[in-house]
Short mmCIF file of C-alpha atoms (C1' of nucleotides) in Angstrom, two decimals:
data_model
loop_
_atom_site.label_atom_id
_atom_site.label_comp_id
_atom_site.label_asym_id
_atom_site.label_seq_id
_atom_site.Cartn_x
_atom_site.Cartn_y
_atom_site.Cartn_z
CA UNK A 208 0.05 10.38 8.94
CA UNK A 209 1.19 13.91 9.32
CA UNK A 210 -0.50 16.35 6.68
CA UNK A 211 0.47 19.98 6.51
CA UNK A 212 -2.22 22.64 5.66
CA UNK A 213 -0.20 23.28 2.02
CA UNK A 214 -0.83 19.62 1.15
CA UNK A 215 -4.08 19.50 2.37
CA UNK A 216 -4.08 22.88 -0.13
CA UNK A 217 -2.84 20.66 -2.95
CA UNK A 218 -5.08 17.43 -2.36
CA UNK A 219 -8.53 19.39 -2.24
CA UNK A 220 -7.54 21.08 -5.30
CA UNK A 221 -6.52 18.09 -7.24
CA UNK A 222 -9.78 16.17 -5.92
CA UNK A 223 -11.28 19.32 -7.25
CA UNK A 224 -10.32 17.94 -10.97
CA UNK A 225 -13.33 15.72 -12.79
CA UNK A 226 -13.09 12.77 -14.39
CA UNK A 227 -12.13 12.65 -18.02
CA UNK A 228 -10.33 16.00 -16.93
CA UNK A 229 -6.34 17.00 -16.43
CA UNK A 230 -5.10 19.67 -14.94
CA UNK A 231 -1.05 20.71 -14.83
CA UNK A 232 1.23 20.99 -11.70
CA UNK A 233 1.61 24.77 -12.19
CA UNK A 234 -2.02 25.09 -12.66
CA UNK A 235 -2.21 23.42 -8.60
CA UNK A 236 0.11 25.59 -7.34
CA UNK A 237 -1.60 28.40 -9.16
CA UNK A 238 -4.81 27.93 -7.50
CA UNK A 239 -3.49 26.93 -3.82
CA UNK A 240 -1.32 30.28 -4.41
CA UNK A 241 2.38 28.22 -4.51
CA UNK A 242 5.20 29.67 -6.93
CA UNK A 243 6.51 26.28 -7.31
CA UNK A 244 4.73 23.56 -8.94
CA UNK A 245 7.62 21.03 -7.39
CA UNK A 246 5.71 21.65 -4.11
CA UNK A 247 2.74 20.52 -5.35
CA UNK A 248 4.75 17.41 -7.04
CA UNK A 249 6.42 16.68 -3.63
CA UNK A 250 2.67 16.62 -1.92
CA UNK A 251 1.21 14.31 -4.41
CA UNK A 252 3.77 11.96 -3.68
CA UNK A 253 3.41 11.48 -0.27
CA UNK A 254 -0.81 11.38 -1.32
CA UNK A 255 -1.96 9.86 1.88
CA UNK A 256 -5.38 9.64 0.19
CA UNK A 257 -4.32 8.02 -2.77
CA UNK A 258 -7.76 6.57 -3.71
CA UNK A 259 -9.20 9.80 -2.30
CA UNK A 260 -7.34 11.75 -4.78
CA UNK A 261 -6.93 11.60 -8.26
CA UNK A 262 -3.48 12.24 -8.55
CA UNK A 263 -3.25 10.90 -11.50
CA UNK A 264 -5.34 13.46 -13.32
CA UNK A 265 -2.44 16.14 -12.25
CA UNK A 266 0.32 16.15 -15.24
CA UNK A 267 3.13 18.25 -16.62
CA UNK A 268 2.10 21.89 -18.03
CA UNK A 269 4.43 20.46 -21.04
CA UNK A 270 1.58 17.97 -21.41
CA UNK A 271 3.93 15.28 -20.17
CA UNK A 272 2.25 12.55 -18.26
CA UNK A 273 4.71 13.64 -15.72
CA UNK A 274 4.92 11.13 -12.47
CA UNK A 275 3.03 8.51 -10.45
CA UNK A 276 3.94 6.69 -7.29
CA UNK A 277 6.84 8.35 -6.63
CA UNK A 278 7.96 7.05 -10.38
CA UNK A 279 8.70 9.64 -13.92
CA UNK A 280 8.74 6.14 -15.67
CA UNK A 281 8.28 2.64 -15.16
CA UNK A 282 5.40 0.69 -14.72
CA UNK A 283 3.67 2.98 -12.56
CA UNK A 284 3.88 5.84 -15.58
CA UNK A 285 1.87 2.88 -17.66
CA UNK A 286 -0.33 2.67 -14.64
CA UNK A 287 -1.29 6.49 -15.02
CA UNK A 288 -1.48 6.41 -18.59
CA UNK A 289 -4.00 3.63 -18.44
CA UNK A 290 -5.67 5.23 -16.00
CA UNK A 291 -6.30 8.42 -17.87
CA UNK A 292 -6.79 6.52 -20.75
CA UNK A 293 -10.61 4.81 -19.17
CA UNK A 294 -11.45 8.25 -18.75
CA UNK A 295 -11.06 9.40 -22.37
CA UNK A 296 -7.82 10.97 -21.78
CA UNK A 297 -5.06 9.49 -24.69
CA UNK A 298 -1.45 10.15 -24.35
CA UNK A 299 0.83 9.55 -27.13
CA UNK A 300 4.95 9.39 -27.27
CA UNK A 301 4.56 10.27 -23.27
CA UNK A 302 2.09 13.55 -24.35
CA UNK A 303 -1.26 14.56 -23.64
CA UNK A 304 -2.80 13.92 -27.05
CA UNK A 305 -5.77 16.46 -26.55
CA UNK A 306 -4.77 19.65 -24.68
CA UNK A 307 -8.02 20.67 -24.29
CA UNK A 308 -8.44 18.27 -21.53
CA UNK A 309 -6.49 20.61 -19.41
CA UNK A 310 -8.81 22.88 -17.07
CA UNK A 311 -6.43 25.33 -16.77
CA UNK A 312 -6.20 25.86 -19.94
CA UNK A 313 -9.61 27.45 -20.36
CA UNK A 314 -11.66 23.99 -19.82
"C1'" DA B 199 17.75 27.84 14.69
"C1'" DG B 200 20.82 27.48 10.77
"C1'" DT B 201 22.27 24.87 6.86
"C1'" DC B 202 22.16 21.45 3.17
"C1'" DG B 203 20.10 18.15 -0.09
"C1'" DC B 204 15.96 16.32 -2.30
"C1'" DC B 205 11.59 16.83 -5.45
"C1'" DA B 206 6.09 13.53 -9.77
"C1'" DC B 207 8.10 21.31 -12.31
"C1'" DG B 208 8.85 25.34 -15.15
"C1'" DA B 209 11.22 28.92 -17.70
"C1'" DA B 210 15.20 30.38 -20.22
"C1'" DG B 211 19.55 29.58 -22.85
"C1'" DC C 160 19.66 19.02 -23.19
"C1'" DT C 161 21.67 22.06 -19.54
"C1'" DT C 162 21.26 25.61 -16.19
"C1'" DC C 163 18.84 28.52 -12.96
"C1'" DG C 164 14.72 29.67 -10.23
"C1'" DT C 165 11.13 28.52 -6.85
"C1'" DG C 166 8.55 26.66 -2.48
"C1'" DG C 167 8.19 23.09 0.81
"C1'" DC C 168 10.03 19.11 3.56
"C1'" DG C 169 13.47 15.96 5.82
"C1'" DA C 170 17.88 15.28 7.93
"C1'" DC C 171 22.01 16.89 10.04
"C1'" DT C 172 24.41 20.02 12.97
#
DNA sequence: AGTCGCCACGAAG
DNA sequence: CTTCGTGGCGACT
C-alpha cells in the first residue's frame, strides 16, 4: 500500500472521531487544512486501515449518511447505517436524526 | 511535464 | 435537481 501524507492527514483525523460521534467531510478537510471535502471522500475510500479507521463515523455536512465502501447506496450504505446505529447514532429517510452528534458542529 | 477524467462533497441557482 | 467550484489522484500522452 502506497499512502500519501494528505491521507495519512485524513485517516488520523477521522480516527480522531469517538464512538457514538459523527463528524462531516468538510469538517475533515477543515481540520487537515483541504478546501475540498471530495479529497477527503476520495482518501476514505481507498481506507487502507479500514478497521483502523472509523470511516464510517465521517458523513455528509447535509447530514446525509453519505458513502461506504466505495458505495452512496446499496448494501454497504445499510452497513454504515447499522453501524452508526450500535453506537447511538439513528438515521432516518437517509439523515442524521440528531445533529448534535456532529463534532463539528460545536460537540 | 502537461492534460484529462474521476471522486464517499459543498455551495449556489 | 442542475451547475459550478475545489483539491487530490490515476491514466494517457
Amino acid at each position: 500500500m502506497v499512502v500519501t501524507e494528505f491521507q495519512k492527514r485524513v485517516y488520523a483525523a477521522v480516527s480522531r472521531i469517538p464512538k457514538g460521534r459523527v463528524a462531516t467531510y468538510k469538517g475533515i478537510a477543515v481540520r487537515i487544512g483541504c478546501g475540498s471535502p471530495r479529497a477527503v471522500g476520495q482518501a476514505l475510500k481507498k481506507n487502507p486501515f479500514a478497521p483502523d479507521v472509523p470511516c464510517h463515523r465521517v458523513i455528509a455536512s447535509d447530514l446525509a449518511i453519505g458513502g461506504f465502501q466505495g458505495r452512496q447506496e446499496g448494501a454497504a450504505i445499510r452497513r454504515k447505517v447499522a453501524l452508526l446505529a450500535a453506537e447511538g447514532v439513528r438515521f432516518s429517510g437517509g439523515r442524521l436524526v440528531e445533529s448534535g452528534r456532529l463534532i463539528d458542529k460545536g460537540g
